[in-house]
PDB file of C-alpha atoms and ligand atoms in Angstrom:
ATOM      1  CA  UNK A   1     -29.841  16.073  35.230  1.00 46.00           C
ATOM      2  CA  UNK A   2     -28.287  19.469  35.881  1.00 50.00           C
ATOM      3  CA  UNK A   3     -24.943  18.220  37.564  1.00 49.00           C
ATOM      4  CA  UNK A   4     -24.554  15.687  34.891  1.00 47.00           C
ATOM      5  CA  UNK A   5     -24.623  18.365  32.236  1.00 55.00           C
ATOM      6  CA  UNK A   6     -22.181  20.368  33.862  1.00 53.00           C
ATOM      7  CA  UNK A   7     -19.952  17.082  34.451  1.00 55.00           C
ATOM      8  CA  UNK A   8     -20.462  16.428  30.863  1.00 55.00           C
ATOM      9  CA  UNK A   9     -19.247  19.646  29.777  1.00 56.00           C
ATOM     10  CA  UNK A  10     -16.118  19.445  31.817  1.00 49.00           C
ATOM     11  CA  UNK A  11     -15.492  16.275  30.289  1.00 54.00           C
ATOM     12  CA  UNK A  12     -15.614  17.952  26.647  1.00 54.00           C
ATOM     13  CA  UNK A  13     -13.557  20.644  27.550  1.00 52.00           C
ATOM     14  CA  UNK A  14     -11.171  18.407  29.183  1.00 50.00           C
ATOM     15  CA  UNK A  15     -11.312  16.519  25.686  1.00 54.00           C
ATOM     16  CA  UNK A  16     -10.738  19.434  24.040  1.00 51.00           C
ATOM     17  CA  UNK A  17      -7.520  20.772  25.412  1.00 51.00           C
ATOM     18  CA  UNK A  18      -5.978  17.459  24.837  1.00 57.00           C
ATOM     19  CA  UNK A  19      -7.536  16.113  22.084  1.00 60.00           C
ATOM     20  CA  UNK A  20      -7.568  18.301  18.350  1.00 78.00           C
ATOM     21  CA  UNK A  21     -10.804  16.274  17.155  1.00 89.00           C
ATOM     22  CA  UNK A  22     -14.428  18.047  16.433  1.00 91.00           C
ATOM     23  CA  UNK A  23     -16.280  18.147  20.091  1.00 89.00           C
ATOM     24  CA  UNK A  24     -18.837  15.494  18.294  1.00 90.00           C
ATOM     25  CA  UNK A  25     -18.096  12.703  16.124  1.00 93.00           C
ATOM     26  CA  UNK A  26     -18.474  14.141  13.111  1.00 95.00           C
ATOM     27  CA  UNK A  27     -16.650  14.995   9.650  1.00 97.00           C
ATOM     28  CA  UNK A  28     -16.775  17.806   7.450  1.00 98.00           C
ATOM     29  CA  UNK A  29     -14.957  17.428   3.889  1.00 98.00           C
ATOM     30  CA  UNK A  30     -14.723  19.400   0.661  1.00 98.00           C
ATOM     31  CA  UNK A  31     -14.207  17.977  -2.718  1.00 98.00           C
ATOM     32  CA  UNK A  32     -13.455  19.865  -5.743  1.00 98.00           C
ATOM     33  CA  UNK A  33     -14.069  17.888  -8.738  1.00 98.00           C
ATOM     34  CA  UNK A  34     -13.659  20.798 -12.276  1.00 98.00           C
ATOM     35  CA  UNK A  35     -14.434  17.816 -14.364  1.00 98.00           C
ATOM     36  CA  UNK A  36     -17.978  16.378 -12.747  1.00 98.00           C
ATOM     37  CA  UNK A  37     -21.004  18.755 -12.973  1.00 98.00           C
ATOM     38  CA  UNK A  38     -23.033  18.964  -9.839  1.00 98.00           C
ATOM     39  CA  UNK A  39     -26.093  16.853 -11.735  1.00 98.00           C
ATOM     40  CA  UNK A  40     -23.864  13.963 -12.625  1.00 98.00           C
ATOM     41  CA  UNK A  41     -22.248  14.280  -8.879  1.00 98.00           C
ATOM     42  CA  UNK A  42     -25.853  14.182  -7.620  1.00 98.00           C
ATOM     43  CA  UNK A  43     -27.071  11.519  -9.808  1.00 98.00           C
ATOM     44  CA  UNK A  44     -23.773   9.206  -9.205  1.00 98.00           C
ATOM     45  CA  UNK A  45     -24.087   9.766  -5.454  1.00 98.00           C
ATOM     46  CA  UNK A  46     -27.359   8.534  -5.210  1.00 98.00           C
ATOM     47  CA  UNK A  47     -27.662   5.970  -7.337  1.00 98.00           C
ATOM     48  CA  UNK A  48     -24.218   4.314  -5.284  1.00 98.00           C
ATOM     49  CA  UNK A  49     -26.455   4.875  -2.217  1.00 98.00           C
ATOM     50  CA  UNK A  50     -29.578   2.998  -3.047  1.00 97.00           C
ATOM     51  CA  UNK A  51     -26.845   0.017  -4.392  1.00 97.00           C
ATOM     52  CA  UNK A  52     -25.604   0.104  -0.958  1.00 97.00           C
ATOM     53  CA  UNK A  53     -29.080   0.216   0.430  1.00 96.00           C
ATOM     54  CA  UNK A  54     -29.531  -3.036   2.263  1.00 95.00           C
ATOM     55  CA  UNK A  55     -27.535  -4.388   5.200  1.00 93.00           C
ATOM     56  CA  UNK A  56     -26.573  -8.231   3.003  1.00 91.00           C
ATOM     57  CA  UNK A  57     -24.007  -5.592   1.478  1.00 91.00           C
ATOM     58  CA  UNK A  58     -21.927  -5.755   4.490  1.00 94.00           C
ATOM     59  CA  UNK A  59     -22.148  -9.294   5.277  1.00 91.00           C
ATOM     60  CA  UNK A  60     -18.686  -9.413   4.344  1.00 89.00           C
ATOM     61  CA  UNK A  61     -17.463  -6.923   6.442  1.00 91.00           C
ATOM     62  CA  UNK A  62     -17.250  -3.595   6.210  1.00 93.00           C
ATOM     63  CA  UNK A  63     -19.718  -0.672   6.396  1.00 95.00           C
ATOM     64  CA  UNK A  64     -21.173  -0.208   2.859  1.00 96.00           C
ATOM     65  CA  UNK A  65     -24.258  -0.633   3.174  1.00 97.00           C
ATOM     66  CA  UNK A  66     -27.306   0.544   5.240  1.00 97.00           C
ATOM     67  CA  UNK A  67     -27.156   3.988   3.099  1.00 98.00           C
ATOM     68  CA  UNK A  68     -30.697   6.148   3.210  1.00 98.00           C
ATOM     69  CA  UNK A  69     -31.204   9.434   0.573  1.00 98.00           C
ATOM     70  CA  UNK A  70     -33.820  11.020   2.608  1.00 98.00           C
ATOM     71  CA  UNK A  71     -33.952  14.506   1.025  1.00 97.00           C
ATOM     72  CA  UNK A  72     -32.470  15.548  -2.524  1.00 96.00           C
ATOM     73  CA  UNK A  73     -32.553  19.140  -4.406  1.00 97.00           C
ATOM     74  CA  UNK A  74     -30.196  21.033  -7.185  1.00 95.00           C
ATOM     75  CA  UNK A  75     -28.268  22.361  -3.838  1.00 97.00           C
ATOM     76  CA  UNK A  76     -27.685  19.281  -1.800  1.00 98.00           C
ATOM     77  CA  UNK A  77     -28.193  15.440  -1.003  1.00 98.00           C
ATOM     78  CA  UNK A  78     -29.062  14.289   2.560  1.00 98.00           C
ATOM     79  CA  UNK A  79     -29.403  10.954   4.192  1.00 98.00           C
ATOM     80  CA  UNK A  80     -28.413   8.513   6.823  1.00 98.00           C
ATOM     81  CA  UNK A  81     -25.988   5.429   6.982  1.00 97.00           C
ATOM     82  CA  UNK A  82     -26.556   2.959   9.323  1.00 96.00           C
ATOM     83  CA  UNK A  83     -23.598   1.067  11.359  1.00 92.00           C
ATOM     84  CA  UNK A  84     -24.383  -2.694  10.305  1.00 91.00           C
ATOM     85  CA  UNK A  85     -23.446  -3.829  13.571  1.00 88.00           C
ATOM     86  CA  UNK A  86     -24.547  -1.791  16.664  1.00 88.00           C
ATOM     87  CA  UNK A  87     -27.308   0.367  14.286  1.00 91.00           C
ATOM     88  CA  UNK A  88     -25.961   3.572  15.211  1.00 92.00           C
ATOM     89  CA  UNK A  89     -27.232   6.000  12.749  1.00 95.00           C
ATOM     90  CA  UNK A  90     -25.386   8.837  11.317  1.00 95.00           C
ATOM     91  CA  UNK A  91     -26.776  11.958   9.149  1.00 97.00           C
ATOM     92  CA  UNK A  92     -24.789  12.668   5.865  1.00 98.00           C
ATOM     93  CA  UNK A  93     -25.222  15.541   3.723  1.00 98.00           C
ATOM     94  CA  UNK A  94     -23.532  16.901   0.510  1.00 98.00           C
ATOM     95  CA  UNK A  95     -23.941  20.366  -0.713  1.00 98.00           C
ATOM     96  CA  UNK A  96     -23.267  21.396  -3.933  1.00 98.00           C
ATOM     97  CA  UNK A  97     -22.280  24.242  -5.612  1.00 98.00           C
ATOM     98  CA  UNK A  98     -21.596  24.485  -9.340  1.00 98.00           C
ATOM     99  CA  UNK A  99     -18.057  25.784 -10.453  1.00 97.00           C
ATOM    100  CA  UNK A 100     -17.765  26.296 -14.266  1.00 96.00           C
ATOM    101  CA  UNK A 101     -18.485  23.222 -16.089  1.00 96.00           C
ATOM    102  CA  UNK A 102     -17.608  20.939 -12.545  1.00 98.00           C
ATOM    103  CA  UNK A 103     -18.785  21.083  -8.994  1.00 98.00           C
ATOM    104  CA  UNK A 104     -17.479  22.131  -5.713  1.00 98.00           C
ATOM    105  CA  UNK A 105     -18.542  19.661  -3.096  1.00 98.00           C
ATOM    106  CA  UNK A 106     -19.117  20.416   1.065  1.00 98.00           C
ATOM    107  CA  UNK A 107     -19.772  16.778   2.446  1.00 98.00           C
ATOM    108  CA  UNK A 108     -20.574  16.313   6.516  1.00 98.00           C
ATOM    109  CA  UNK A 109     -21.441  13.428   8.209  1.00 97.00           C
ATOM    110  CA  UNK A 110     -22.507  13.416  11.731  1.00 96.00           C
ATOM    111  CA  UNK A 111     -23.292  10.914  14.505  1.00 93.00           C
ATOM    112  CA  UNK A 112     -27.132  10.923  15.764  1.00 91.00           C
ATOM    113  CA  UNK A 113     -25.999   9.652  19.126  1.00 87.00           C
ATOM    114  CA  UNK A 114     -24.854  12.497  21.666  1.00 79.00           C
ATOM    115  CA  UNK A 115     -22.153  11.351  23.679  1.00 80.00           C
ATOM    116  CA  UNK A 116     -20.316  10.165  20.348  1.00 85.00           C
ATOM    117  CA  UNK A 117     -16.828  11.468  20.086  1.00 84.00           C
ATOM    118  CA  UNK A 118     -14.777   9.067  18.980  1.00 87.00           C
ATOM    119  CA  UNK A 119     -15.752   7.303  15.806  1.00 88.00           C
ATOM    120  CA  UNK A 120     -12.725   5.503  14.278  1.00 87.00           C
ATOM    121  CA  UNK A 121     -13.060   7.731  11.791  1.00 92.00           C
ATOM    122  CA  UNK A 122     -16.434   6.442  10.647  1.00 94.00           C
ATOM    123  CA  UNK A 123     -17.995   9.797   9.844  1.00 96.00           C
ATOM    124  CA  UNK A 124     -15.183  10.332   7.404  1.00 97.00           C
ATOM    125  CA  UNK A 125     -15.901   6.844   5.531  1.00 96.00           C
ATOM    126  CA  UNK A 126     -19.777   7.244   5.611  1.00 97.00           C
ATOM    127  CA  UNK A 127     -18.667  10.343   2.876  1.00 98.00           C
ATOM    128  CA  UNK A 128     -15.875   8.284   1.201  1.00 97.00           C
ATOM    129  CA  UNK A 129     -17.034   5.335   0.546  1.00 97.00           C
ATOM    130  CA  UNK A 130     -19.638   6.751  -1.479  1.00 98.00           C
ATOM    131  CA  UNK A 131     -17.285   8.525  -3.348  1.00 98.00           C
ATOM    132  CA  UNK A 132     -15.027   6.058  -4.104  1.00 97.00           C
ATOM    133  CA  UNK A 133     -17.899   3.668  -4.775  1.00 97.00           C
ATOM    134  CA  UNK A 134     -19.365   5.780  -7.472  1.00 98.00           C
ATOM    135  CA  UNK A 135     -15.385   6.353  -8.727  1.00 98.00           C
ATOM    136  CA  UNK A 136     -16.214  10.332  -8.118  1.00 98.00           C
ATOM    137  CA  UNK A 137     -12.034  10.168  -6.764  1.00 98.00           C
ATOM    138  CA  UNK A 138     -10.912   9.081 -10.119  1.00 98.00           C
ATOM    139  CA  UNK A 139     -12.677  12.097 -11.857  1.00 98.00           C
ATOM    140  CA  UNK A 140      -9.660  14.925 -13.634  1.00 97.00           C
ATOM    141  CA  UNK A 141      -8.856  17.350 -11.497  1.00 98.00           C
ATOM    142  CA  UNK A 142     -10.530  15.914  -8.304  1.00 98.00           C
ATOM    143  CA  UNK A 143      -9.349  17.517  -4.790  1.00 98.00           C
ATOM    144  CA  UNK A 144     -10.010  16.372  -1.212  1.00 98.00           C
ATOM    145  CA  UNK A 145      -9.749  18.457   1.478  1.00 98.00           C
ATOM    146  CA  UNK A 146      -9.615  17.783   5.364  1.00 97.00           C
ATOM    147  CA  UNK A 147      -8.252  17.163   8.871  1.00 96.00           C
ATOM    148  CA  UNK A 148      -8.411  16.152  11.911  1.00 96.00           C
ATOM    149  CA  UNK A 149      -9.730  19.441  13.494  1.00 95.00           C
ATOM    150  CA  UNK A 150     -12.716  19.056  11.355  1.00 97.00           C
ATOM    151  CA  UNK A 151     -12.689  15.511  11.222  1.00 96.00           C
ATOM    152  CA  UNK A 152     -13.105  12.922  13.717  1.00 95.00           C
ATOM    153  CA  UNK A 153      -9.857  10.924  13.729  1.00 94.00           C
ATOM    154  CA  UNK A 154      -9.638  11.098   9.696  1.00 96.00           C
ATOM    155  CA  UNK A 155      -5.960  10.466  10.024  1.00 95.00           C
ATOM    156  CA  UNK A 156      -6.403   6.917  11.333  1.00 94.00           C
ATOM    157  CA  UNK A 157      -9.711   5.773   8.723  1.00 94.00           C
ATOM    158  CA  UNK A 158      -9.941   2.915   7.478  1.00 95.00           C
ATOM    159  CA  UNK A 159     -12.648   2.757   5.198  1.00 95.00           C
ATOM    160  CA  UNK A 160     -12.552  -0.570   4.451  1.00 94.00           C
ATOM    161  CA  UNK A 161     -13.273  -1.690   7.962  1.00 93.00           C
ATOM    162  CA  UNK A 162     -15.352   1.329   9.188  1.00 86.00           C
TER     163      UNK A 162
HETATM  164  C1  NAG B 201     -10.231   5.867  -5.670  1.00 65.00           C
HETATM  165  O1  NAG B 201     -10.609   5.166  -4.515  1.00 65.00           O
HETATM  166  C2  NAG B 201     -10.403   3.770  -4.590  1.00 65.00           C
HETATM  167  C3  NAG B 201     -11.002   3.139  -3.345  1.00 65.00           C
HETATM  168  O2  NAG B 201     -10.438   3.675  -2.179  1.00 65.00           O
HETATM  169  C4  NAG B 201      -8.919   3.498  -4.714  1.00 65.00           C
HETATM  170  O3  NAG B 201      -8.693   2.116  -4.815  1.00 65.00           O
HETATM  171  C5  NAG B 201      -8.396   4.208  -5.952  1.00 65.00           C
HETATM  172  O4  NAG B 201      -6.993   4.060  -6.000  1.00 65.00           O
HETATM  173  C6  NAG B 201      -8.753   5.685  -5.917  1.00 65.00           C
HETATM  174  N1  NAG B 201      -8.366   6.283  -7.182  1.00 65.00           N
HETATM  175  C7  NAG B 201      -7.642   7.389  -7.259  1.00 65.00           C
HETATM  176  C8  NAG B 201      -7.303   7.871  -8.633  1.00 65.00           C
HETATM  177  O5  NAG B 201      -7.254   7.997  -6.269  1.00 65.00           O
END
């Protein structure tokens, strides 16, 4: 058990030196969006989740579905998503913070398994989708900021596939 941590963490450092990814699969995002309180954010957010709530959404492809609000306050939304096929489950969580009459947004999605590291930039879409589901990206003003240091192979998504 020892000698397999310390070969694991060789392996991530390795990784790391060549690679400019987070060290586990995982996505952190922020969204400014002036014209979108944080209660309307909230309330859009969730209410695309539960539509996306059981797995016949992704029959035809895709991963929108499988979504899980497991925790909601006036500071932030958490849940899971669920890959449809191999049922890996990923925590998402959005935290809020009012700004004037709109909402500044700090979105991360991580995978449950350990050894994750690659993702295909499914942490990324996990946050998206809902997003762009709920039409939060069409909002005035709206902002999204990220990269691949912070985000698990965000410049190659494609969310409607992952
Ligand atoms: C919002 O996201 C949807 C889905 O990805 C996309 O089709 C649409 O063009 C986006 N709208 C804007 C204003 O970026």
């Amino acid at each position: 058990m020892e000698i397999c941590a310390v070969l694991f963490t060789c392996l991530v450092a390795g990784l790391a030196l060549t690679q400019a990814y987070p060290l586990h699969a995982s996505c952190k995002v922020q969204w400014s969006l002036p014209s979108v309180s944080c209660q309307s954010f909230s309330s859009k957010i969730i209410a695309q989740a539960k539509l996306w709530e059981k797995e016949d959404n992704c029959a035809g492809g895709g991963e929108r579905c499988l979504y899980k609000i497991t925790d909601q306050s006036a500071q932030e939304i958490k849940g899971t998503h669920t890959t449809p096929v191999k049922h890996y489950v990923d925590d998402i969580s959005f935290k809020l913070t009012p700004a004037g009459a709109g909402c500044n947004v700090e979105g991360f999605s991580t995978s449950e398994t350990w050894y994750a590291y690659l993702d295909y930039g499914t942490n990324y879409c996990n946050l998206e989708n809902l997003i762009t589901g709920a039409g939060l990206n069409t909002s005035q003003g709206y902002t999204e900021t990220t990269n691949d240091d912070v985000c698990t192979q965000f410049s190659s998504h494609d969310c409607d596939k992952y």
